[in-house]
Amino acid sequence: MFDLPGAERELETMRSVIAAEQEGFVRENVGAALDIFLRRRDSA
């Protein structure tokens, strides 16, 4: 894929998209973990 003509021009865009997806994934998982923690704490 990186050997395709013009790939260098899109490399930064691809990196930005990947970074944004990872950040969103982490944010969702941290939010879910916090919800579980609070639910368990409140039910104890």
PDB file of N, CA and C in Angstrom:
ATOM      1  N   MET A   1       0.822  -1.191   0.000  1.00  0.00           N
ATOM      2  CA  MET A   1       0.000   0.000   0.000  1.00  0.00           C
ATOM      3  C   MET A   1       0.864   1.252   0.000  1.00  0.00           C
ATOM      4  N   PHE A   2       1.932   1.251   0.802  1.00  0.00           N
ATOM      5  CA  PHE A   2       2.770   2.440   0.890  1.00  0.00           C
ATOM      6  C   PHE A   2       3.627   2.628  -0.351  1.00  0.00           C
ATOM      7  N   ASP A   3       3.699   1.596  -1.212  1.00  0.00           N
ATOM      8  CA  ASP A   3       4.455   1.705  -2.454  1.00  0.00           C
ATOM      9  C   ASP A   3       3.617   2.292  -3.584  1.00  0.00           C
ATOM     10  N   LEU A   4       2.345   2.502  -3.351  1.00  0.00           N
ATOM     11  CA  LEU A   4       1.478   3.037  -4.393  1.00  0.00           C
ATOM     12  C   LEU A   4       1.845   4.483  -4.694  1.00  0.00           C
ATOM     13  N   PRO A   5       1.684   4.898  -5.952  1.00  0.00           N
ATOM     14  CA  PRO A   5       1.979   6.289  -6.304  1.00  0.00           C
ATOM     15  C   PRO A   5       1.123   7.255  -5.489  1.00  0.00           C
ATOM     16  N   GLY A   6       1.743   8.258  -4.919  1.00  0.00           N
ATOM     17  CA  GLY A   6       1.027   9.267  -4.147  1.00  0.00           C
ATOM     18  C   GLY A   6       0.782   8.899  -2.702  1.00  0.00           C
ATOM     19  N   ALA A   7       1.209   7.727  -2.280  1.00  0.00           N
ATOM     20  CA  ALA A   7       0.957   7.291  -0.899  1.00  0.00           C
ATOM     21  C   ALA A   7       1.614   8.219   0.110  1.00  0.00           C
ATOM     22  N   GLU A   8       2.782   8.760  -0.250  1.00  0.00           N
ATOM     23  CA  GLU A   8       3.477   9.655   0.693  1.00  0.00           C
ATOM     24  C   GLU A   8       2.624  10.872   1.043  1.00  0.00           C
ATOM     25  N   ARG A   9       1.855  11.344   0.062  1.00  0.00           N
ATOM     26  CA  ARG A   9       1.015  12.532   0.301  1.00  0.00           C
ATOM     27  C   ARG A   9      -0.065  12.258   1.333  1.00  0.00           C
ATOM     28  N   GLU A  10      -0.527  11.024   1.408  1.00  0.00           N
ATOM     29  CA  GLU A  10      -1.642  10.678   2.290  1.00  0.00           C
ATOM     30  C   GLU A  10      -1.198  10.096   3.624  1.00  0.00           C
ATOM     31  N   LEU A  11       0.102   9.938   3.822  1.00  0.00           N
ATOM     32  CA  LEU A  11       0.605   9.285   5.025  1.00  0.00           C
ATOM     33  C   LEU A  11       0.183  10.015   6.296  1.00  0.00           C
ATOM     34  N   GLU A  12       0.304  11.334   6.327  1.00  0.00           N
ATOM     35  CA  GLU A  12      -0.086  12.099   7.524  1.00  0.00           C
ATOM     36  C   GLU A  12      -1.580  11.973   7.786  1.00  0.00           C
ATOM     37  N   THR A  13      -2.375  12.008   6.733  1.00  0.00           N
ATOM     38  CA  THR A  13      -3.823  11.855   6.898  1.00  0.00           C
ATOM     39  C   THR A  13      -4.150  10.497   7.493  1.00  0.00           C
ATOM     40  N   MET A  14      -3.503   9.447   6.977  1.00  0.00           N
ATOM     41  CA  MET A  14      -3.752   8.102   7.500  1.00  0.00           C
ATOM     42  C   MET A  14      -3.346   8.012   8.968  1.00  0.00           C
ATOM     43  N   ARG A  15      -2.219   8.601   9.304  1.00  0.00           N
ATOM     44  CA  ARG A  15      -1.774   8.585  10.706  1.00  0.00           C
ATOM     45  C   ARG A  15      -2.766   9.313  11.603  1.00  0.00           C
ATOM     46  N   SER A  16      -3.281  10.436  11.142  1.00  0.00           N
ATOM     47  CA  SER A  16      -4.254  11.200  11.930  1.00  0.00           C
ATOM     48  C   SER A  16      -5.533  10.408  12.150  1.00  0.00           C
ATOM     49  N   VAL A  17      -6.001   9.735  11.109  1.00  0.00           N
ATOM     50  CA  VAL A  17      -7.227   8.934  11.221  1.00  0.00           C
ATOM     51  C   VAL A  17      -7.017   7.798  12.210  1.00  0.00           C
ATOM     52  N   ILE A  18      -5.881   7.109  12.102  1.00  0.00           N
ATOM     53  CA  ILE A  18      -5.585   5.999  13.012  1.00  0.00           C
ATOM     54  C   ILE A  18      -5.489   6.500  14.443  1.00  0.00           C
ATOM     55  N   ALA A  19      -4.813   7.618  14.666  1.00  0.00           N
ATOM     56  CA  ALA A  19      -4.668   8.171  16.014  1.00  0.00           C
ATOM     57  C   ALA A  19      -6.028   8.552  16.590  1.00  0.00           C
ATOM     58  N   ALA A  20      -6.880   9.149  15.783  1.00  0.00           N
ATOM     59  CA  ALA A  20      -8.210   9.550  16.257  1.00  0.00           C
ATOM     60  C   ALA A  20      -9.038   8.328  16.620  1.00  0.00           C
ATOM     61  N   GLU A  21      -8.945   7.268  15.815  1.00  0.00           N
ATOM     62  CA  GLU A  21      -9.702   6.054  16.121  1.00  0.00           C
ATOM     63  C   GLU A  21      -9.226   5.445  17.424  1.00  0.00           C
ATOM     64  N   GLN A  22      -7.915   5.399  17.628  1.00  0.00           N
ATOM     65  CA  GLN A  22      -7.376   4.824  18.855  1.00  0.00           C
ATOM     66  C   GLN A  22      -7.804   5.640  20.066  1.00  0.00           C
ATOM     67  N   GLU A  23      -7.777   6.968  19.939  1.00  0.00           N
ATOM     68  CA  GLU A  23      -8.180   7.831  21.052  1.00  0.00           C
ATOM     69  C   GLU A  23      -9.647   7.608  21.402  1.00  0.00           C
ATOM     70  N   GLY A  24     -10.484   7.515  20.387  1.00  0.00           N
ATOM     71  CA  GLY A  24     -11.905   7.263  20.622  1.00  0.00           C
ATOM     72  C   GLY A  24     -12.143   5.912  21.274  1.00  0.00           C
ATOM     73  N   PHE A  25     -11.403   4.903  20.821  1.00  0.00           N
ATOM     74  CA  PHE A  25     -11.522   3.561  21.383  1.00  0.00           C
ATOM     75  C   PHE A  25     -11.130   3.565  22.853  1.00  0.00           C
ATOM     76  N   VAL A  26     -10.022   4.217  23.179  1.00  0.00           N
ATOM     77  CA  VAL A  26      -9.568   4.292  24.572  1.00  0.00           C
ATOM     78  C   VAL A  26     -10.581   5.060  25.410  1.00  0.00           C
ATOM     79  N   ARG A  27     -11.074   6.171  24.894  1.00  0.00           N
ATOM     80  CA  ARG A  27     -12.046   6.988  25.634  1.00  0.00           C
ATOM     81  C   ARG A  27     -13.302   6.176  25.949  1.00  0.00           C
ATOM     82  N   GLU A  28     -13.798   5.419  24.969  1.00  0.00           N
ATOM     83  CA  GLU A  28     -14.998   4.602  25.188  1.00  0.00           C
ATOM     84  C   GLU A  28     -14.746   3.527  26.237  1.00  0.00           C
ATOM     85  N   ASN A  29     -13.590   2.884  26.182  1.00  0.00           N
ATOM     86  CA  ASN A  29     -13.290   1.817  27.132  1.00  0.00           C
ATOM     87  C   ASN A  29     -13.088   2.352  28.540  1.00  0.00           C
ATOM     88  N   VAL A  30     -12.442   3.502  28.671  1.00  0.00           N
ATOM     89  CA  VAL A  30     -12.259   4.105  29.993  1.00  0.00           C
ATOM     90  C   VAL A  30     -13.616   4.508  30.556  1.00  0.00           C
ATOM     91  N   GLY A  31     -14.464   5.076  29.713  1.00  0.00           N
ATOM     92  CA  GLY A  31     -15.803   5.451  30.157  1.00  0.00           C
ATOM     93  C   GLY A  31     -16.608   4.248  30.613  1.00  0.00           C
ATOM     94  N   ALA A  32     -16.531   3.152  29.869  1.00  0.00           N
ATOM     95  CA  ALA A  32     -17.253   1.932  30.240  1.00  0.00           C
ATOM     96  C   ALA A  32     -16.705   1.355  31.540  1.00  0.00           C
ATOM     97  N   ALA A  33     -15.386   1.349  31.691  1.00  0.00           N
ATOM     98  CA  ALA A  33     -14.773   0.828  32.916  1.00  0.00           C
ATOM     99  C   ALA A  33     -15.182   1.672  34.121  1.00  0.00           C
ATOM    100  N   LEU A  34     -15.244   2.979  33.955  1.00  0.00           N
ATOM    101  CA  LEU A  34     -15.658   3.862  35.044  1.00  0.00           C
ATOM    102  C   LEU A  34     -17.114   3.600  35.423  1.00  0.00           C
ATOM    103  N   ASP A  35     -17.975   3.414  34.438  1.00  0.00           N
ATOM    104  CA  ASP A  35     -19.383   3.096  34.721  1.00  0.00           C
ATOM    105  C   ASP A  35     -19.508   1.809  35.529  1.00  0.00           C
ATOM    106  N   ILE A  36     -18.764   0.780  35.136  1.00  0.00           N
ATOM    107  CA  ILE A  36     -18.799  -0.501  35.859  1.00  0.00           C
ATOM    108  C   ILE A  36     -18.309  -0.313  37.289  1.00  0.00           C
ATOM    109  N   PHE A  37     -17.206   0.411  37.446  1.00  0.00           N
ATOM    110  CA  PHE A  37     -16.652   0.654  38.780  1.00  0.00           C
ATOM    111  C   PHE A  37     -17.666   1.368  39.667  1.00  0.00           C
ATOM    112  N   LEU A  38     -18.280   2.422  39.141  1.00  0.00           N
ATOM    113  CA  LEU A  38     -19.240   3.190  39.940  1.00  0.00           C
ATOM    114  C   LEU A  38     -20.473   2.356  40.286  1.00  0.00           C
ATOM    115  N   ARG A  39     -20.946   1.551  39.339  1.00  0.00           N
ATOM    116  CA  ARG A  39     -22.091   0.688  39.610  1.00  0.00           C
ATOM    117  C   ARG A  39     -21.775  -0.304  40.728  1.00  0.00           C
ATOM    118  N   ARG A  40     -20.604  -0.911  40.655  1.00  0.00           N
ATOM    119  CA  ARG A  40     -20.208  -1.880  41.690  1.00  0.00           C
ATOM    120  C   ARG A  40     -20.025  -1.199  43.040  1.00  0.00           C
ATOM    121  N   ARG A  41     -19.428  -0.014  43.019  1.00  0.00           N
ATOM    122  CA  ARG A  41     -19.203   0.721  44.264  1.00  0.00           C
ATOM    123  C   ARG A  41     -20.528   1.108  44.906  1.00  0.00           C
ATOM    124  N   ASP A  42     -21.457   1.578  44.091  1.00  0.00           N
ATOM    125  CA  ASP A  42     -22.743   2.034  44.617  1.00  0.00           C
ATOM    126  C   ASP A  42     -23.631   0.882  45.085  1.00  0.00           C
ATOM    127  N   SER A  43     -23.429  -0.307  44.533  1.00  0.00           N
ATOM    128  CA  SER A  43     -24.255  -1.440  44.943  1.00  0.00           C
ATOM    129  C   SER A  43     -23.660  -2.183  46.138  1.00  0.00           C
ATOM    130  N   ALA A  44     -22.455  -1.806  46.543  1.00  0.00           N
ATOM    131  CA  ALA A  44     -21.798  -2.498  47.679  1.00  0.00           C
ATOM    132  C   ALA A  44     -22.283  -1.977  49.012  1.00  0.00           C
TER     133      ALA A  44
END
